[in-house]
PDB file of C-alpha atoms in Angstrom:
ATOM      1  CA  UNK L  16       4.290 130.834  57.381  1.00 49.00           C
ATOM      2  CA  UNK L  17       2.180 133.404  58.689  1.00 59.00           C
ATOM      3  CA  UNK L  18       0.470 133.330  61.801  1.00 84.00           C
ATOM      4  CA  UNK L  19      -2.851 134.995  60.983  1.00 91.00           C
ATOM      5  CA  UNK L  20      -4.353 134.237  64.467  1.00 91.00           C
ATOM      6  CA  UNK L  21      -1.489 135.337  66.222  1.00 92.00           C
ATOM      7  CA  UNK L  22      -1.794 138.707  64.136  1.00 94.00           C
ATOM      8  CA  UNK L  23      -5.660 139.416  64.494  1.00 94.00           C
ATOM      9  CA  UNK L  24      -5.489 138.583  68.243  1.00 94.00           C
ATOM     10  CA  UNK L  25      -2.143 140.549  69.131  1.00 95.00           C
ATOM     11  CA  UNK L  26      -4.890 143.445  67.389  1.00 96.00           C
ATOM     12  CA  UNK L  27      -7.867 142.895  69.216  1.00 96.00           C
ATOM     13  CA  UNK L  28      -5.403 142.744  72.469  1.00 96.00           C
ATOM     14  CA  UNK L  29      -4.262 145.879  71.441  1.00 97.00           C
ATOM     15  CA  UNK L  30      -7.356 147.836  70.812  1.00 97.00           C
ATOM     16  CA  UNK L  31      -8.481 146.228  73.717  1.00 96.00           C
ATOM     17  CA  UNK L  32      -6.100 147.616  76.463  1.00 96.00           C
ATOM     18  CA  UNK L  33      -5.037 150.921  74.574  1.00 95.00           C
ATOM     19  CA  UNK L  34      -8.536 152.034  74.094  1.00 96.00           C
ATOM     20  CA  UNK L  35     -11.374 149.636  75.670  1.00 95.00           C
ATOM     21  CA  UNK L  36      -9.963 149.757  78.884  1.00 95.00           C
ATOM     22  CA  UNK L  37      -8.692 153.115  78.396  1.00 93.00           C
ATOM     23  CA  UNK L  38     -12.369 154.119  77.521  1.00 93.00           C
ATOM     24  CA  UNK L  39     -11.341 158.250  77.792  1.00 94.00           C
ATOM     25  CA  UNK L  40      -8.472 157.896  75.116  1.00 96.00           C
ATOM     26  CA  UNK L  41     -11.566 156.069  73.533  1.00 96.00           C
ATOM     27  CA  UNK L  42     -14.273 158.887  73.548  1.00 96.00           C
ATOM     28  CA  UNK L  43     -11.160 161.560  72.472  1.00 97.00           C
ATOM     29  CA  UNK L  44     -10.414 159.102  69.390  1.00 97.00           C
ATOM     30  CA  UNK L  45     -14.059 159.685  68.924  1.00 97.00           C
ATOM     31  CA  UNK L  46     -14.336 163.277  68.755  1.00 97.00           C
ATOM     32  CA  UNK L  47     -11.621 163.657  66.589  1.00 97.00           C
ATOM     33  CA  UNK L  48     -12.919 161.068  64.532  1.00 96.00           C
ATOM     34  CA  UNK L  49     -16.182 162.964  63.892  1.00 96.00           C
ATOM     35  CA  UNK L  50     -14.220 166.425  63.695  1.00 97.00           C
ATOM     36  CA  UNK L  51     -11.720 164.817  60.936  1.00 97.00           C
ATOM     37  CA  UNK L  52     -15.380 163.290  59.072  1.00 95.00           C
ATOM     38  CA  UNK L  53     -17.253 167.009  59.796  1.00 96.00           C
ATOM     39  CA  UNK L  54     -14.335 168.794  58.020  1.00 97.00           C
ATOM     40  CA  UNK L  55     -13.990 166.336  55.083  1.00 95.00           C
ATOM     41  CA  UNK L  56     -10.319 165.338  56.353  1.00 96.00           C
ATOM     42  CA  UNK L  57      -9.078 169.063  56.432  1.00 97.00           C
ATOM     43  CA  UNK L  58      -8.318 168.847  60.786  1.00 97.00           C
ATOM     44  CA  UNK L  59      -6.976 164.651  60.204  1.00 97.00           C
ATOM     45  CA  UNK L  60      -6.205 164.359  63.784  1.00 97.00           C
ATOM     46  CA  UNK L  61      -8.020 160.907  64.152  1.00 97.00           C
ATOM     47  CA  UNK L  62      -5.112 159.929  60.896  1.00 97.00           C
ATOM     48  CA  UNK L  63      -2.347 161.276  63.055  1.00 97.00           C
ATOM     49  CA  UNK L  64      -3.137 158.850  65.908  1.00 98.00           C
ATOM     50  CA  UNK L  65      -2.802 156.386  63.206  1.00 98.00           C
ATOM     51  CA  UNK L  66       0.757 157.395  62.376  1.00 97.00           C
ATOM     52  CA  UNK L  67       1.503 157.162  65.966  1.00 97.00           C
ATOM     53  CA  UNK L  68       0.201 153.918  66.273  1.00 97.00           C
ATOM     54  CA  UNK L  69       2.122 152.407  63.307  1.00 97.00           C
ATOM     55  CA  UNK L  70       5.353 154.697  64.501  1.00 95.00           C
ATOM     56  CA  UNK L  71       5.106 152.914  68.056  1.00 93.00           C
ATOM     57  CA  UNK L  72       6.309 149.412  68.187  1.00 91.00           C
ATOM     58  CA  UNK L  73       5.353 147.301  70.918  1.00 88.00           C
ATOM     59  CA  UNK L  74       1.952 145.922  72.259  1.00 90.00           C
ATOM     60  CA  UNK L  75       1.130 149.374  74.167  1.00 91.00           C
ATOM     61  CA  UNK L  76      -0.987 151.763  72.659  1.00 94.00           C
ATOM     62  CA  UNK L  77       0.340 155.713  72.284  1.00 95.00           C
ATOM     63  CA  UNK L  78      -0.657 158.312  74.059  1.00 94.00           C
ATOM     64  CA  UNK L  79      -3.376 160.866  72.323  1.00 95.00           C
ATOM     65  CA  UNK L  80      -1.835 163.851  73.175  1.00 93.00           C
ATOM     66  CA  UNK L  81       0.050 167.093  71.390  1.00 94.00           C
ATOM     67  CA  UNK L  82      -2.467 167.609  68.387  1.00 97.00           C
ATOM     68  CA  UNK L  83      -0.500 169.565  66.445  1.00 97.00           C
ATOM     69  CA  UNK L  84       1.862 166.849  65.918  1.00 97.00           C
ATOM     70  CA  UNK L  85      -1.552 164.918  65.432  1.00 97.00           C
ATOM     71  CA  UNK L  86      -2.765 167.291  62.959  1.00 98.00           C
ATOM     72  CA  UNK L  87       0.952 167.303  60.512  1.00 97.00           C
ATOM     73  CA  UNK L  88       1.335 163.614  60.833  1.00 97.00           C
ATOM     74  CA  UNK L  89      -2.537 163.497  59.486  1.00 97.00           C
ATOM     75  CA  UNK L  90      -1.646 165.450  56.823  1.00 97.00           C
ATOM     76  CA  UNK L  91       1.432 163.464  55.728  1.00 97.00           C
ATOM     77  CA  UNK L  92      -1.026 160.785  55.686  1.00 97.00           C
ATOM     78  CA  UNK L  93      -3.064 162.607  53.708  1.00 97.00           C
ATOM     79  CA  UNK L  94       0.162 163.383  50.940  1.00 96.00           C
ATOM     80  CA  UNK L  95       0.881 159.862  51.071  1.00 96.00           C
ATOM     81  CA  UNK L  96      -2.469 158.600  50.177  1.00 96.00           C
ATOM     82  CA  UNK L  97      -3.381 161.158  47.201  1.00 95.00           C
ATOM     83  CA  UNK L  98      -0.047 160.665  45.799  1.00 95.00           C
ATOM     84  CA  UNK L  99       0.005 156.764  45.564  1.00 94.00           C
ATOM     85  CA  UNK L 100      -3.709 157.151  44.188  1.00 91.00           C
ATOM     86  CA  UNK L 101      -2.795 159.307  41.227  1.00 91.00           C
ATOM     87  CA  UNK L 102      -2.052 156.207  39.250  1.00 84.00           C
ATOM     88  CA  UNK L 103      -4.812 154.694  39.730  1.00 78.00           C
ATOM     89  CA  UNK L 104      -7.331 157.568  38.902  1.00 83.00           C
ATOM     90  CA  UNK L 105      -5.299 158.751  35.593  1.00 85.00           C
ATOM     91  CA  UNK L 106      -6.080 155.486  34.837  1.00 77.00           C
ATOM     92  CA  UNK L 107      -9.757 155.209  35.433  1.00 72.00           C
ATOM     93  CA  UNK L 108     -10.116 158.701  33.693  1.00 77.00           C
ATOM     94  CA  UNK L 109      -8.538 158.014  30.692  1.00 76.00           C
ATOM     95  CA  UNK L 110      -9.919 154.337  29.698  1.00 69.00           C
ATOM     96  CA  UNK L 111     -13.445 156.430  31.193  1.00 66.00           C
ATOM     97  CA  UNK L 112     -12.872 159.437  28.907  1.00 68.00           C
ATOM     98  CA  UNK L 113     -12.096 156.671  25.988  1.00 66.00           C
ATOM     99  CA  UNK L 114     -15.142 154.673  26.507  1.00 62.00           C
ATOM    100  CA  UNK L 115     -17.379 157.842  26.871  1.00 64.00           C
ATOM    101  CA  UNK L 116     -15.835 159.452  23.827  1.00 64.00           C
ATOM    102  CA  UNK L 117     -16.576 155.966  21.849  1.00 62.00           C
ATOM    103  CA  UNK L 118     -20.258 155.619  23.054  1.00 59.00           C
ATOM    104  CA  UNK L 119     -20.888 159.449  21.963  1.00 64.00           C
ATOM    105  CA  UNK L 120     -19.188 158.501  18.306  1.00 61.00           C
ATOM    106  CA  UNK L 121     -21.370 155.699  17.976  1.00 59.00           C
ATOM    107  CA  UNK L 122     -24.661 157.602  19.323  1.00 60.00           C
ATOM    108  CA  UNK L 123     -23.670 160.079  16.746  1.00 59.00           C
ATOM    109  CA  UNK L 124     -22.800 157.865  14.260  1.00 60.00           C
ATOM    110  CA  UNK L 125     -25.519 154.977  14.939  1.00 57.00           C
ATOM    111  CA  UNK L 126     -22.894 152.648  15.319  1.00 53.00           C
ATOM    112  CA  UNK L 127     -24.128 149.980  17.762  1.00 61.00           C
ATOM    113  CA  UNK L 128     -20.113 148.586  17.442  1.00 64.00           C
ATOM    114  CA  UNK L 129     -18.873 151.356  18.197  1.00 59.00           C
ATOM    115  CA  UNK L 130     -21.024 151.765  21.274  1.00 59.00           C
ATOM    116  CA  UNK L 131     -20.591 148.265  22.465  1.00 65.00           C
ATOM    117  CA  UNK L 132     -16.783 149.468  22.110  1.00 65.00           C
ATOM    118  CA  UNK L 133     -16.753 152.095  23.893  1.00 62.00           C
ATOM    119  CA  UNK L 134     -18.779 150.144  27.091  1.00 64.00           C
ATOM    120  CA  UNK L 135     -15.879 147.675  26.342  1.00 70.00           C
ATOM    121  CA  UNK L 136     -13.275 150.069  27.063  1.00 68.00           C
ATOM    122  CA  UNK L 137     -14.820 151.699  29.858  1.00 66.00           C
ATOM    123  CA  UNK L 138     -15.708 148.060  31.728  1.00 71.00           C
ATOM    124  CA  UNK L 139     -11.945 147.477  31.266  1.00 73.00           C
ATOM    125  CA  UNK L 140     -10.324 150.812  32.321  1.00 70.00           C
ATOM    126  CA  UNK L 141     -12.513 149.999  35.369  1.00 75.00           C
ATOM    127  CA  UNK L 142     -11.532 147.180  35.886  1.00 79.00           C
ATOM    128  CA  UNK L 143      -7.867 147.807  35.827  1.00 78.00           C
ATOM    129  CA  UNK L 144      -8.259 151.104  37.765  1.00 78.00           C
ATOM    130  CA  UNK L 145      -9.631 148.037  40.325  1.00 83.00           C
ATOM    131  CA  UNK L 146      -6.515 146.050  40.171  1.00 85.00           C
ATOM    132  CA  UNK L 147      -4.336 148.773  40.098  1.00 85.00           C
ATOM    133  CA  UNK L 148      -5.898 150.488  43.472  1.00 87.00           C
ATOM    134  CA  UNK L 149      -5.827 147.074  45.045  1.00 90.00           C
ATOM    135  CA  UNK L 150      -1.925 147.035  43.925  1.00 90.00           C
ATOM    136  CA  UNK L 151      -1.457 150.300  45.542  1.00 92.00           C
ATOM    137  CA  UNK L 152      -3.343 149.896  48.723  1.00 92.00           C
ATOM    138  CA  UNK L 153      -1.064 146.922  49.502  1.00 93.00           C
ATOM    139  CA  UNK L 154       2.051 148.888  49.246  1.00 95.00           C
ATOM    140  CA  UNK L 155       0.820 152.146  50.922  1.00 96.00           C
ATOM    141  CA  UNK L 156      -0.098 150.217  53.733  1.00 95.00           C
ATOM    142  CA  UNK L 157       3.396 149.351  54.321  1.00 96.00           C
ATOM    143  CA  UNK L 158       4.355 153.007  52.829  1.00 96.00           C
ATOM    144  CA  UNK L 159       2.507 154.394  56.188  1.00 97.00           C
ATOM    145  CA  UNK L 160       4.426 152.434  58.644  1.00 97.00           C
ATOM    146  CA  UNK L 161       7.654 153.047  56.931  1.00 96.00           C
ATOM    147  CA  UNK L 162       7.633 156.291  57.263  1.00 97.00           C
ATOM    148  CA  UNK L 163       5.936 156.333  60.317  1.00 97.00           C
ATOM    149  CA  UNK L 164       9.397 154.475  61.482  1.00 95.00           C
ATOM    150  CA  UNK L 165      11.686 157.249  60.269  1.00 93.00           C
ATOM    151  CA  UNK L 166       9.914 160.035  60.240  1.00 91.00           C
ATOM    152  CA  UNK L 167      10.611 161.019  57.197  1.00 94.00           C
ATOM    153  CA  UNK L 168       7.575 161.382  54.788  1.00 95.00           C
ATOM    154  CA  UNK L 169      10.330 160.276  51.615  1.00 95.00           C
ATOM    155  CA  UNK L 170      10.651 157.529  52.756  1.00 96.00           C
ATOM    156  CA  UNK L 171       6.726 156.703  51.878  1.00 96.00           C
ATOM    157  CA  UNK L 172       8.110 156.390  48.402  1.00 95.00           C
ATOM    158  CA  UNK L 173      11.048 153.871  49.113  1.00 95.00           C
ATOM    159  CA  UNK L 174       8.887 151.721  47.166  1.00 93.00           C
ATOM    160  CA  UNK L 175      11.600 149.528  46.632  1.00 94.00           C
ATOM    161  CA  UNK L 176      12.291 148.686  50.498  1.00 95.00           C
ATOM    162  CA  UNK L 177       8.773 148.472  50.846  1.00 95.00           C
ATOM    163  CA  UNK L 178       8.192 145.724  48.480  1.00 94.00           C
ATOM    164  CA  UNK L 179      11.265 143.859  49.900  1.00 93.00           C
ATOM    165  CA  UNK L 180      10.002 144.046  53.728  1.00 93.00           C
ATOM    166  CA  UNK L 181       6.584 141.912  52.164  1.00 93.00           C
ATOM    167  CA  UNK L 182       8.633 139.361  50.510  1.00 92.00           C
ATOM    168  CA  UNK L 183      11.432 138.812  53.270  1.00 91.00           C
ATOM    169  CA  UNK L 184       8.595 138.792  55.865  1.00 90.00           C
ATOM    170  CA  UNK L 185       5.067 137.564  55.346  1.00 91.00           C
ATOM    171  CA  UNK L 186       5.598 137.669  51.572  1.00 92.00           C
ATOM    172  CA  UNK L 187       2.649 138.460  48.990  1.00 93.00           C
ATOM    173  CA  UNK L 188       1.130 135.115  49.347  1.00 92.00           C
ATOM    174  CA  UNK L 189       0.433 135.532  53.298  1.00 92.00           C
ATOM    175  CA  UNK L 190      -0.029 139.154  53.060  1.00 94.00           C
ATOM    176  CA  UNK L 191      -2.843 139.560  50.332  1.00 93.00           C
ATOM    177  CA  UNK L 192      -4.487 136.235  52.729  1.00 93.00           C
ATOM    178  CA  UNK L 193      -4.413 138.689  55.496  1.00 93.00           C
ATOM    179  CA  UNK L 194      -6.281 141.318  53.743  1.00 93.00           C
ATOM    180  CA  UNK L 195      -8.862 138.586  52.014  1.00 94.00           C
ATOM    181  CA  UNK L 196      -9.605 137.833  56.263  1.00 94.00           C
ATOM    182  CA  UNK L 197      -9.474 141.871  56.360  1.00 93.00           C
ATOM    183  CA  UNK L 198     -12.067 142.226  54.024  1.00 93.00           C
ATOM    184  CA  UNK L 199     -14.325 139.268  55.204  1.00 95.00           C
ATOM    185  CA  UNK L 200     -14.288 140.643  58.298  1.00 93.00           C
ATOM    186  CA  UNK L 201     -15.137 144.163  57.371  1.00 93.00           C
ATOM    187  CA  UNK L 202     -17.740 142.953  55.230  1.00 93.00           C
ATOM    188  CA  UNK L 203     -19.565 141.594  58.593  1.00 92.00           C
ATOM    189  CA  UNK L 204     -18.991 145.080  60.589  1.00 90.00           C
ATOM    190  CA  UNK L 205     -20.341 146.524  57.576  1.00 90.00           C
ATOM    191  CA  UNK L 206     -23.383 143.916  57.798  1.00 91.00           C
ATOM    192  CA  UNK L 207     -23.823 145.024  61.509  1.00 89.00           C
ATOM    193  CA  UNK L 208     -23.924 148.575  61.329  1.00 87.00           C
ATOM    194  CA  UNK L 209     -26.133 148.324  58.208  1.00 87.00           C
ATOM    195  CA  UNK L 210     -28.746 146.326  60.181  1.00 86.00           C
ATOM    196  CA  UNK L 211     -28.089 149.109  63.227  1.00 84.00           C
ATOM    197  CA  UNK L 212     -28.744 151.591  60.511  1.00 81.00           C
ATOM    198  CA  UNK L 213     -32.805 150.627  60.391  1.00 84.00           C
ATOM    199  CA  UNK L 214     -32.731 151.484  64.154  1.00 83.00           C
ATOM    200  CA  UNK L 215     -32.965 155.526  64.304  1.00 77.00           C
ATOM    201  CA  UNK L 216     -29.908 157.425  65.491  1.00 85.00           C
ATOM    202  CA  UNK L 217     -28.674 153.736  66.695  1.00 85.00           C
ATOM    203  CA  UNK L 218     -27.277 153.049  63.915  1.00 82.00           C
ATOM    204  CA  UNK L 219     -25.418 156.580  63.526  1.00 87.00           C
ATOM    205  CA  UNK L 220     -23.680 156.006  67.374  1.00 90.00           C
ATOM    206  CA  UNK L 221     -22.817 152.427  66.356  1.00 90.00           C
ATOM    207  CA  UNK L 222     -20.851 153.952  63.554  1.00 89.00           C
ATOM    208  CA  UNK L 223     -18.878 156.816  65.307  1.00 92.00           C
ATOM    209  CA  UNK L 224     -18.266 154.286  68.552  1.00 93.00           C
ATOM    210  CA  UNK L 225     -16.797 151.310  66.122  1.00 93.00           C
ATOM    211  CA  UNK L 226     -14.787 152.735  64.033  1.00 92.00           C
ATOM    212  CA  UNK L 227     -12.337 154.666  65.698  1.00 95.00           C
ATOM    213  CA  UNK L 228     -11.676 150.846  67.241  1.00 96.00           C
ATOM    214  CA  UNK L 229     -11.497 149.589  63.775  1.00 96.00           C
ATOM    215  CA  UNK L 230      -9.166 151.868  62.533  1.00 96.00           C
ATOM    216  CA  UNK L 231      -6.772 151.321  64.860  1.00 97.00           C
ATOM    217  CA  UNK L 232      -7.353 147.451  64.790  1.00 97.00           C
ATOM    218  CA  UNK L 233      -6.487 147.820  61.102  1.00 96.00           C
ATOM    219  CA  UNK L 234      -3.699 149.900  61.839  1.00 97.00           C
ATOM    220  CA  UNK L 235      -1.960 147.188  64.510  1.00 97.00           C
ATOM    221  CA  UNK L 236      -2.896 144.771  61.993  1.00 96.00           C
ATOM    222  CA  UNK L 237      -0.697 146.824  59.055  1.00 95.00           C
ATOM    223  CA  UNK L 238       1.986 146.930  61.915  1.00 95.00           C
ATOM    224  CA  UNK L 239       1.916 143.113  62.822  1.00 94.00           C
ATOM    225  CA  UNK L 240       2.559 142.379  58.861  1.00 94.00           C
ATOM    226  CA  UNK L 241       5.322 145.179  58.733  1.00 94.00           C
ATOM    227  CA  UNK L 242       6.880 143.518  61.808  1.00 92.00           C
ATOM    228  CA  UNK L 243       6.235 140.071  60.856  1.00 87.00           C
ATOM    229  CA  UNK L 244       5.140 138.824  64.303  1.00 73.00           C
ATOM    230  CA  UNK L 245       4.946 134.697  64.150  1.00 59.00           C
TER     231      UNK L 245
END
């Protein structure tokens, strides 16, 4: 059984003495943050700190140093995350294409069936586009910190092994409960920042100070459920 306290806490400890109370590593997280925002996730620097973090067992955060390695392991990131999407958005673009192609039939044609077919088709190509991203997410996740481990980006796509260190550890049951608390807890930063938001140029510092924390409190998070702390 899954110790969900035990994880969130052993991640708030963590961002807590690796960046909190090391508050430069802190502001350095933050300029690369903004840099890897500015140039739409061409310079991922703030992603390669990530792959450090979920390469580095332990309860002591990693050192932000030697960007270059910063900047490749960003960009394996990167790989990793468009590839594992692909499903997902062939998906959404065909059952999309379908539905539009359906609605312009039945405009053409007057068909209101045809129309009301086509809306069909595109609710549900959405829909499982939805499921199918959520499907992914879970296992890329885990596909970060696996090859994080190794080092070798391959092994991103071990999908097999992957699946097998949810089930012999946390299993799917305790792990998608881990991301509901995830999301219900994102949902409130997002709540936060959103009311910071109505306070001019507040609400823009809140954003660029919190997340760089969050990130990396997601990250231990990811790393807890690899590891199966208990």
């Amino acid at each position: 059984m899954a110790s969900y306290s035990l994880i969130l806490s052993n991640a708030s400890d963590y961002v807590k003495t690796g960046l909190i109370d090391h508050w430069k590593r802190w502001i350095v997280l933050i300029v690369i943050s903004i840099i890897q925002l500015i140039t739409l996730n061409l310079v991922p620097l703030a992603s390669g700190y990530l792959v450090r973090v979920y390469g580095t067992p332990g309860d002591t955060a990693p050192e932000l140093d030697e960007y270059g390695r910063l900047f490749i392991d960003g960009w394996k990131m990167n790989i990793v995350t468009i590839l594992y999407l692909i499903p997902a958005i062939i998906i959404a673009v065909a059952f999309g294409a379908i539905g539009v192609l359906s609605l312009i039939a039945g405009f053409l044609a007057e068909g209101k069936i045809v129309e009301i077919s086509g809306l069909l088709i595109g609710s549900l190509g959405i829909l499982v586009a939805f499921l199918v991203f959520l499907l992914i997410s879970l296992i890329m996740n885990m596909a970060f910190i696996h090859f994080s481990r190794s080092g070798r980006l391959l092994d991103a796509f071990s999908v097999g092994a992957i699946t097998s260190r949810i089930s012999d550890g946390i299993g799917w049951g305790g792990y998608i409960v881990m991301w509901v608390i995830v999301w219900v807890l994102m949902s409130v930063l997002f709540l936060i920042l959103s009311g910071l938001s109505l306070i001019p140029i507040i609400g823009w510092l809140a954003a660029f100070i919190l997340t760089p924390l969050w990130s990396v409190f997601i990250a231990k998070i990811n790393a807890n459920v690899y590891d199966n702390i208990s």
